[in-house]
Coordinates of C-alpha atoms in Angstrom, one line a residue:
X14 CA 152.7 86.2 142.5
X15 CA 153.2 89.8 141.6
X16 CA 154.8 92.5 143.6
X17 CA 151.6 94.5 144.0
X18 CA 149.7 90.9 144.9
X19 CA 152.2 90.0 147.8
X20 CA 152.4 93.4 149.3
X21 CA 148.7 93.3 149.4
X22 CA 148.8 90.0 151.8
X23 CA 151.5 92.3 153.7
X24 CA 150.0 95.1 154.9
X25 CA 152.6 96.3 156.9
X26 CA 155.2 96.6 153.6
X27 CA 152.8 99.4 152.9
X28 CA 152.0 101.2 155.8
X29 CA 154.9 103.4 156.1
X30 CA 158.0 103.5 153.2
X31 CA 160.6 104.4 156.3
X32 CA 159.8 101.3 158.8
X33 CA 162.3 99.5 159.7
X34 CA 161.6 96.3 157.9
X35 CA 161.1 98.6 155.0
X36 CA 164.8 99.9 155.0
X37 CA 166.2 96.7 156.2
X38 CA 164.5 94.8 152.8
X39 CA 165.9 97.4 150.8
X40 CA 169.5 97.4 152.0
X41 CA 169.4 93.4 151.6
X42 CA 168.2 94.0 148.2
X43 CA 170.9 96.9 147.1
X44 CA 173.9 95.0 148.8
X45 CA 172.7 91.3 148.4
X46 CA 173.9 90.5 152.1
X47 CA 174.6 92.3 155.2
X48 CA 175.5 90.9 158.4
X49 CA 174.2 92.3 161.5
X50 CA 176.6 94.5 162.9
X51 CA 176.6 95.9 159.2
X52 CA 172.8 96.8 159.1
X53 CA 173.2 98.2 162.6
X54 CA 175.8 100.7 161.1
X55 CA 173.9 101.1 158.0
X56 CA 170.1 101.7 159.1
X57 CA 170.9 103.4 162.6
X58 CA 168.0 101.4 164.3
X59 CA 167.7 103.5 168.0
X60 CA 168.4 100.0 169.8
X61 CA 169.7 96.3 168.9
X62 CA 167.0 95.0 169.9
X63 CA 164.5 96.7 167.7
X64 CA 166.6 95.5 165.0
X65 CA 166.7 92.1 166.4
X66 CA 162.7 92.0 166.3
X67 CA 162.6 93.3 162.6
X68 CA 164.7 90.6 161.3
X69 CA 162.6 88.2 163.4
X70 CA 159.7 89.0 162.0
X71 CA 160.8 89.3 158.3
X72 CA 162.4 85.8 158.7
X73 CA 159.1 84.3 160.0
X74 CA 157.4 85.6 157.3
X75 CA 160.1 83.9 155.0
X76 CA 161.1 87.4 153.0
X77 CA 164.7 86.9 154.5
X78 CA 167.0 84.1 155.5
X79 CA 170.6 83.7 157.0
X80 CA 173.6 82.3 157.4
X81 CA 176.0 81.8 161.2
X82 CA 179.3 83.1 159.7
X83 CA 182.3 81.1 160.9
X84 CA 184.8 82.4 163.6
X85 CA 182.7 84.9 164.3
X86 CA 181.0 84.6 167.8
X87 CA 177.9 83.4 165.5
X88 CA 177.6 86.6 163.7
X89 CA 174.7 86.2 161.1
X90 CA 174.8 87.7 157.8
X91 CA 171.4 88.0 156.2
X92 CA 169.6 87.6 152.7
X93 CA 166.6 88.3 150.7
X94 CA 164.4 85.1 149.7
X95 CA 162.9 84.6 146.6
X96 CA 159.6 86.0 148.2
X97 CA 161.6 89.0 149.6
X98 CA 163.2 89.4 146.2
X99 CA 159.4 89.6 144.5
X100 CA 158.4 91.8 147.6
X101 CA 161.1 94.5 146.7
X102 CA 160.7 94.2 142.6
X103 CA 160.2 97.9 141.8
X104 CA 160.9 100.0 145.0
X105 CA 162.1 103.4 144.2
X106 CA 165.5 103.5 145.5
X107 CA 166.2 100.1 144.0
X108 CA 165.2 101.5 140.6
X109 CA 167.5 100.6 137.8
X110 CA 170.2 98.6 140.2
X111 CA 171.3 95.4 139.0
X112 CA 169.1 92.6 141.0
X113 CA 171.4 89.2 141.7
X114 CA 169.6 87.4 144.9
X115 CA 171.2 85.0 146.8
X116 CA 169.8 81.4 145.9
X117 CA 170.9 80.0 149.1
X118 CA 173.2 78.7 151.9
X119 CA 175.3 77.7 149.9
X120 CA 175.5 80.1 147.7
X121 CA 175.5 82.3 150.7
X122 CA 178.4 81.2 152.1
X123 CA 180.6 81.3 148.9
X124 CA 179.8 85.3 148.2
X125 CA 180.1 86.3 152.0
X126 CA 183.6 87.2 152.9
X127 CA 184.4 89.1 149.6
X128 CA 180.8 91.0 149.9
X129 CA 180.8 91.8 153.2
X130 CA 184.4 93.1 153.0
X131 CA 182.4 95.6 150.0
X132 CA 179.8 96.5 152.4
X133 CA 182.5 97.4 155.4
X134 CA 184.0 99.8 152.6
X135 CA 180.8 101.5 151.8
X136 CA 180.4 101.7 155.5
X137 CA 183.5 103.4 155.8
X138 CA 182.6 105.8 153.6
X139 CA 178.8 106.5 155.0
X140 CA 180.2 106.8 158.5
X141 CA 183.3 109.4 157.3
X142 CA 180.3 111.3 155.4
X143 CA 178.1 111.5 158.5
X144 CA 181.3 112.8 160.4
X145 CA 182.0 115.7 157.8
X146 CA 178.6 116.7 157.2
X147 CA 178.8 115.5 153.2
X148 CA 176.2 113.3 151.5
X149 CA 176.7 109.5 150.6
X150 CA 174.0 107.3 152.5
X151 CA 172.9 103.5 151.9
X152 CA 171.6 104.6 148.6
X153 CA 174.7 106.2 147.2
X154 CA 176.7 102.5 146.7
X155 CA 175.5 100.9 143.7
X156 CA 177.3 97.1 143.8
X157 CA 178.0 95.7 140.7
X158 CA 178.2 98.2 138.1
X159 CA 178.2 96.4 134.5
X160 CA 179.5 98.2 131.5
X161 CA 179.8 96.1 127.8
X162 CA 183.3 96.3 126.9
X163 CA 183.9 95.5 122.8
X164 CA 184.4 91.8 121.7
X165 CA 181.4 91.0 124.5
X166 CA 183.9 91.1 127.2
X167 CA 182.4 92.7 130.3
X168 CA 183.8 95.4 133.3
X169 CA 182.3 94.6 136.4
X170 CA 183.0 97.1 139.1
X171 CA 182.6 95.9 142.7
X172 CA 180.8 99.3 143.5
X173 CA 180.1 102.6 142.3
X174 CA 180.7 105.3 144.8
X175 CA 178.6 108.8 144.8
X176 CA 179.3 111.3 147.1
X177 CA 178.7 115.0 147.8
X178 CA 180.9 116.8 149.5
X179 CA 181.9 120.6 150.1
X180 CA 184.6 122.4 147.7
X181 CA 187.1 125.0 149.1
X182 CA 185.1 127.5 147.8
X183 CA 182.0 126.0 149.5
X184 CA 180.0 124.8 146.9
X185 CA 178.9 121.6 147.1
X186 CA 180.4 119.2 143.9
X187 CA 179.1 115.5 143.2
X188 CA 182.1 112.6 142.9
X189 CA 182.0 109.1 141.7
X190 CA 184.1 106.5 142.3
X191 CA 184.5 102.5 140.8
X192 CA 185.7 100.9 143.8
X193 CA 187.5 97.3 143.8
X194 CA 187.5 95.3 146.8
X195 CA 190.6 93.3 146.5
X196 CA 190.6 90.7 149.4
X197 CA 194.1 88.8 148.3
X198 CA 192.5 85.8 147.0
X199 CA 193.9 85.6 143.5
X200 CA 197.3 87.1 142.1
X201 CA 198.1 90.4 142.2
X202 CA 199.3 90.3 138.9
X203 CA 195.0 89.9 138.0
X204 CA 194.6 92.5 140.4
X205 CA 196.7 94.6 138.2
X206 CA 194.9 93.5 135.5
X207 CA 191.8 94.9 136.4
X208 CA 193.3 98.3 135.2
X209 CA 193.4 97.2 131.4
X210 CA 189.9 97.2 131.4
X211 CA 188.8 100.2 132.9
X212 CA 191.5 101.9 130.2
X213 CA 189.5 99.6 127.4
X214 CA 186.4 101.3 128.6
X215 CA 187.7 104.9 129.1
X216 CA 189.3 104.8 125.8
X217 CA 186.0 103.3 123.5
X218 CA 184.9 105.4 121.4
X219 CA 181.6 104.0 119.6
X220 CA 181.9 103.9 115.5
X221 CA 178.9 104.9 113.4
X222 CA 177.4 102.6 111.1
X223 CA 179.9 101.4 107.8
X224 CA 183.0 102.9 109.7
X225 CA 186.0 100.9 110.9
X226 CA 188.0 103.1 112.7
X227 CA 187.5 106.3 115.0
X228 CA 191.0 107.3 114.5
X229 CA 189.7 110.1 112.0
X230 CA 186.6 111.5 113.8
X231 CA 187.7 113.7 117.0
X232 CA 184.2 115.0 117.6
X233 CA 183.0 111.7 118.7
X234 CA 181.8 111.2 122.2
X235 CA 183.6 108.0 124.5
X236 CA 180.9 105.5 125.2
X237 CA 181.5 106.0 129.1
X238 CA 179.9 109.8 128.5
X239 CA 176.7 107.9 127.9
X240 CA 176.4 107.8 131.7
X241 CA 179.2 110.1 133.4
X242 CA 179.8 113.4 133.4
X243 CA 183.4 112.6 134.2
X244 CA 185.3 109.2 134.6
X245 CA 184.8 107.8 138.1
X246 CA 188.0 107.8 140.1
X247 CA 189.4 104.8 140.3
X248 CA 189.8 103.3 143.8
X249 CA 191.0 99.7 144.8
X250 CA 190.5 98.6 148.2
X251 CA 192.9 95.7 150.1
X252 CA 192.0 93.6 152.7
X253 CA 192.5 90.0 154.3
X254 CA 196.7 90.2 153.5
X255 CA 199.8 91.5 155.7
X256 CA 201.3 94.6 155.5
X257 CA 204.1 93.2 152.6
X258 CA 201.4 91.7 150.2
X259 CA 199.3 94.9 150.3
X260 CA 202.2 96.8 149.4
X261 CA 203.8 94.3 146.8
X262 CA 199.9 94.6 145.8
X263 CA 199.7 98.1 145.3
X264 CA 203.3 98.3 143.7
X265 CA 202.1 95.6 140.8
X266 CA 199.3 98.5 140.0
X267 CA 201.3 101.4 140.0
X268 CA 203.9 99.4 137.8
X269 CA 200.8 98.6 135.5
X270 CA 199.4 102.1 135.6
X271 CA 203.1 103.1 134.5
X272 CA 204.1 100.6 131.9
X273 CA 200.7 100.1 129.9
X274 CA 200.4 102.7 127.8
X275 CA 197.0 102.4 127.8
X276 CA 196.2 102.2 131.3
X277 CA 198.7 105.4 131.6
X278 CA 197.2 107.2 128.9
X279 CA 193.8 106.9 131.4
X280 CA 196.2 107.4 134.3
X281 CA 196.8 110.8 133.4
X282 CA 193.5 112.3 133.2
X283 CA 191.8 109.9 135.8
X284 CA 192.8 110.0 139.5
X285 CA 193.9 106.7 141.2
X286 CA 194.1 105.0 144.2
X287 CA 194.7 102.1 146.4
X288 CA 194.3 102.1 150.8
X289 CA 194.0 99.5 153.0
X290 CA 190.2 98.4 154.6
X291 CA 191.6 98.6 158.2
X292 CA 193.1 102.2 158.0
X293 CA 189.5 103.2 156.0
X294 CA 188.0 101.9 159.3
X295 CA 190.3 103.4 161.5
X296 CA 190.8 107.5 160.1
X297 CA 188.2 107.2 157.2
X298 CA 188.7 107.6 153.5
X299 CA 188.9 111.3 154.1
X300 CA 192.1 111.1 155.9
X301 CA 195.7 110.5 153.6
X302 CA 195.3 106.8 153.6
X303 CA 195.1 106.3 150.1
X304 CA 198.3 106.2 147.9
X305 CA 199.3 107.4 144.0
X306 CA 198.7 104.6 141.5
X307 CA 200.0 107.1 138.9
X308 CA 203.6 108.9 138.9
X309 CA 206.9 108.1 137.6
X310 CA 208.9 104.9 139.7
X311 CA 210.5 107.4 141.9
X312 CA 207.8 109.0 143.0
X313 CA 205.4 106.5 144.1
X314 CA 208.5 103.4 145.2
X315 CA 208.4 106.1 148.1
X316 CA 207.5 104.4 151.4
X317 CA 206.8 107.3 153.5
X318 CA 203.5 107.7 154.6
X319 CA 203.5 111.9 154.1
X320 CA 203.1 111.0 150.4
X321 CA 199.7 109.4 150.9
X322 CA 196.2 111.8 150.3
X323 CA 192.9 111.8 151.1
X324 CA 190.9 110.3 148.3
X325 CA 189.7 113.5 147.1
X326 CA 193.0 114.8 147.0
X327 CA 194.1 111.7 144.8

């Protein structure tokens, strides 16, 4: 069944492009899945209960489905179907976002804890924006960001940030961000990893046809200006670990940020950061929370937490 064909046998998908059920089916689409409290934050219902009665109805009518999450006072976190994937196929603000749909419960269950922890971290950034009066709204997260990397290796980013905020001068200026949602469930030495690959795709220059080598031709654009003005900061995001593993964490990416030369050749133009979910939560990303990935040893073995930034400031 086409798009077009099943919103004609739901009339009320049509009827006005800011319901509730609308925005709710968009936001499962863009995100994947959102657990309750989440959507509350996101779509600012006026009560729980009107919320409640959407996701009712949506579910009845078999465009969503959920899961109880475990240990968590049977929070539910919530998915598109295949019908509500077909419903959503060509909305505007879902234009040109990567579509993956959940499958399942099972399925389901494997992606939740590491997506949901992405979806607090867009949250804390929406609810910081809304606080200062800048611009970055459900819209403004793009998960999973795909860029080809040579050799048919691939970087996946966890999320593209954009965000509009006000310059000392008062002007308003547009920033993007690749965000990683680290939630300690592998080594942090692949954690550091992850750097090597942004600094493959910041340094790629594409050859023209019967060339080898770029080395000779300076005028050439980097592939990454094909769809930034500027690189995206880079910001990784720690959650699910004690105080001591985030910081050995965030020590094993400054380290790699200093010793690679070409993740610090990338380190010196772009800026870098690593903070801690639960203090994004707490003061917001706006507030110095966020530390140095780049700097000499001396500088950023520094403990104190004076030497940490907003992540504008990074």
């Amino acid at each position: 069944m086409t798009s077009s064909a099943f919103e004609q046998q739901q009339p009320h998908l049509r009827e006005s492009m800011d319901t509730l059920a609308h925005r709710t089916l968009a936001a499962l689409a863009q995100h994947r899945m959102v657990d309750t409290r989440q959507l509350q934050v996101m779509l600012l219902p006026s009560t729980r209960q009107r919320l409640s009665a959407a996701l009712t109805t949506l579910r009845k009518e078999h465009l969503v489905d959920c899961i109880t999450l475990p240990r968590t006072n049977r929070l539910r976190a919530w998915y598109l179907t295949q019908a509500g994937a077909r419903a959503t196929e060509g909305w505007p603000e879902l234009r040109d976002r990567p579509r993956h749909p959940v499958t399942g419960k099972t399925v389901a269950s494997l992606i939740a804890a590491h997506t949901r922890a992405v979806v607090d971290t867009h949250l804390a950034f929406a609810t910081d924006a809304r606080a200062r009066g800048d611009d970055h709204g459900p819209w403004d997260w793009s998960p999973e960001t795909t860029h080809h990397l040579a050799e048919g290796d691939l970087l996946k980013a966890d999320a593209l940030l954009h965000y509009g905020a006000a310059s000392l001068q008062g002007t308003r200026v547009q920033l993007q961000a690749f965000v990683e949602v680290d939630r300690a469930t592998g080594s942090s030495g692949k954690l550091a990893s992850k750097l090597i690959k942004y600094a493959r795709f910041y340094a790629h220059t594409p050859l023209p046809p019967g060339r080898r080598s770029a080395a000779h031709q300076p005028t050439t654009a980097p592939t990454w200006q094909r769809w930034y003005p500027v690189f995206p900061r880079l910001l990784f995001v720690l959650s699910n670990a004690g105080a001591a593993s985030h910081q050995h964490r965030i020590e094993d990416l400054q380290a790699m940020a200093t010793e690679h030369p070409l993740v610090a050749r990338m380190a010196s133009r772009v800026p870098l950061g690593a903070a801690v979910l639960p203090d994004l939560e707490e003061h917001g990303p706006g507030a110095p929370v966020w530390t140095r990935l780049a700097g000499p040893p001396e500088r950023w073995r520094t403990h104190e937490s004076a030497d940490r930034c907003a992540w504008t400031d990074l």
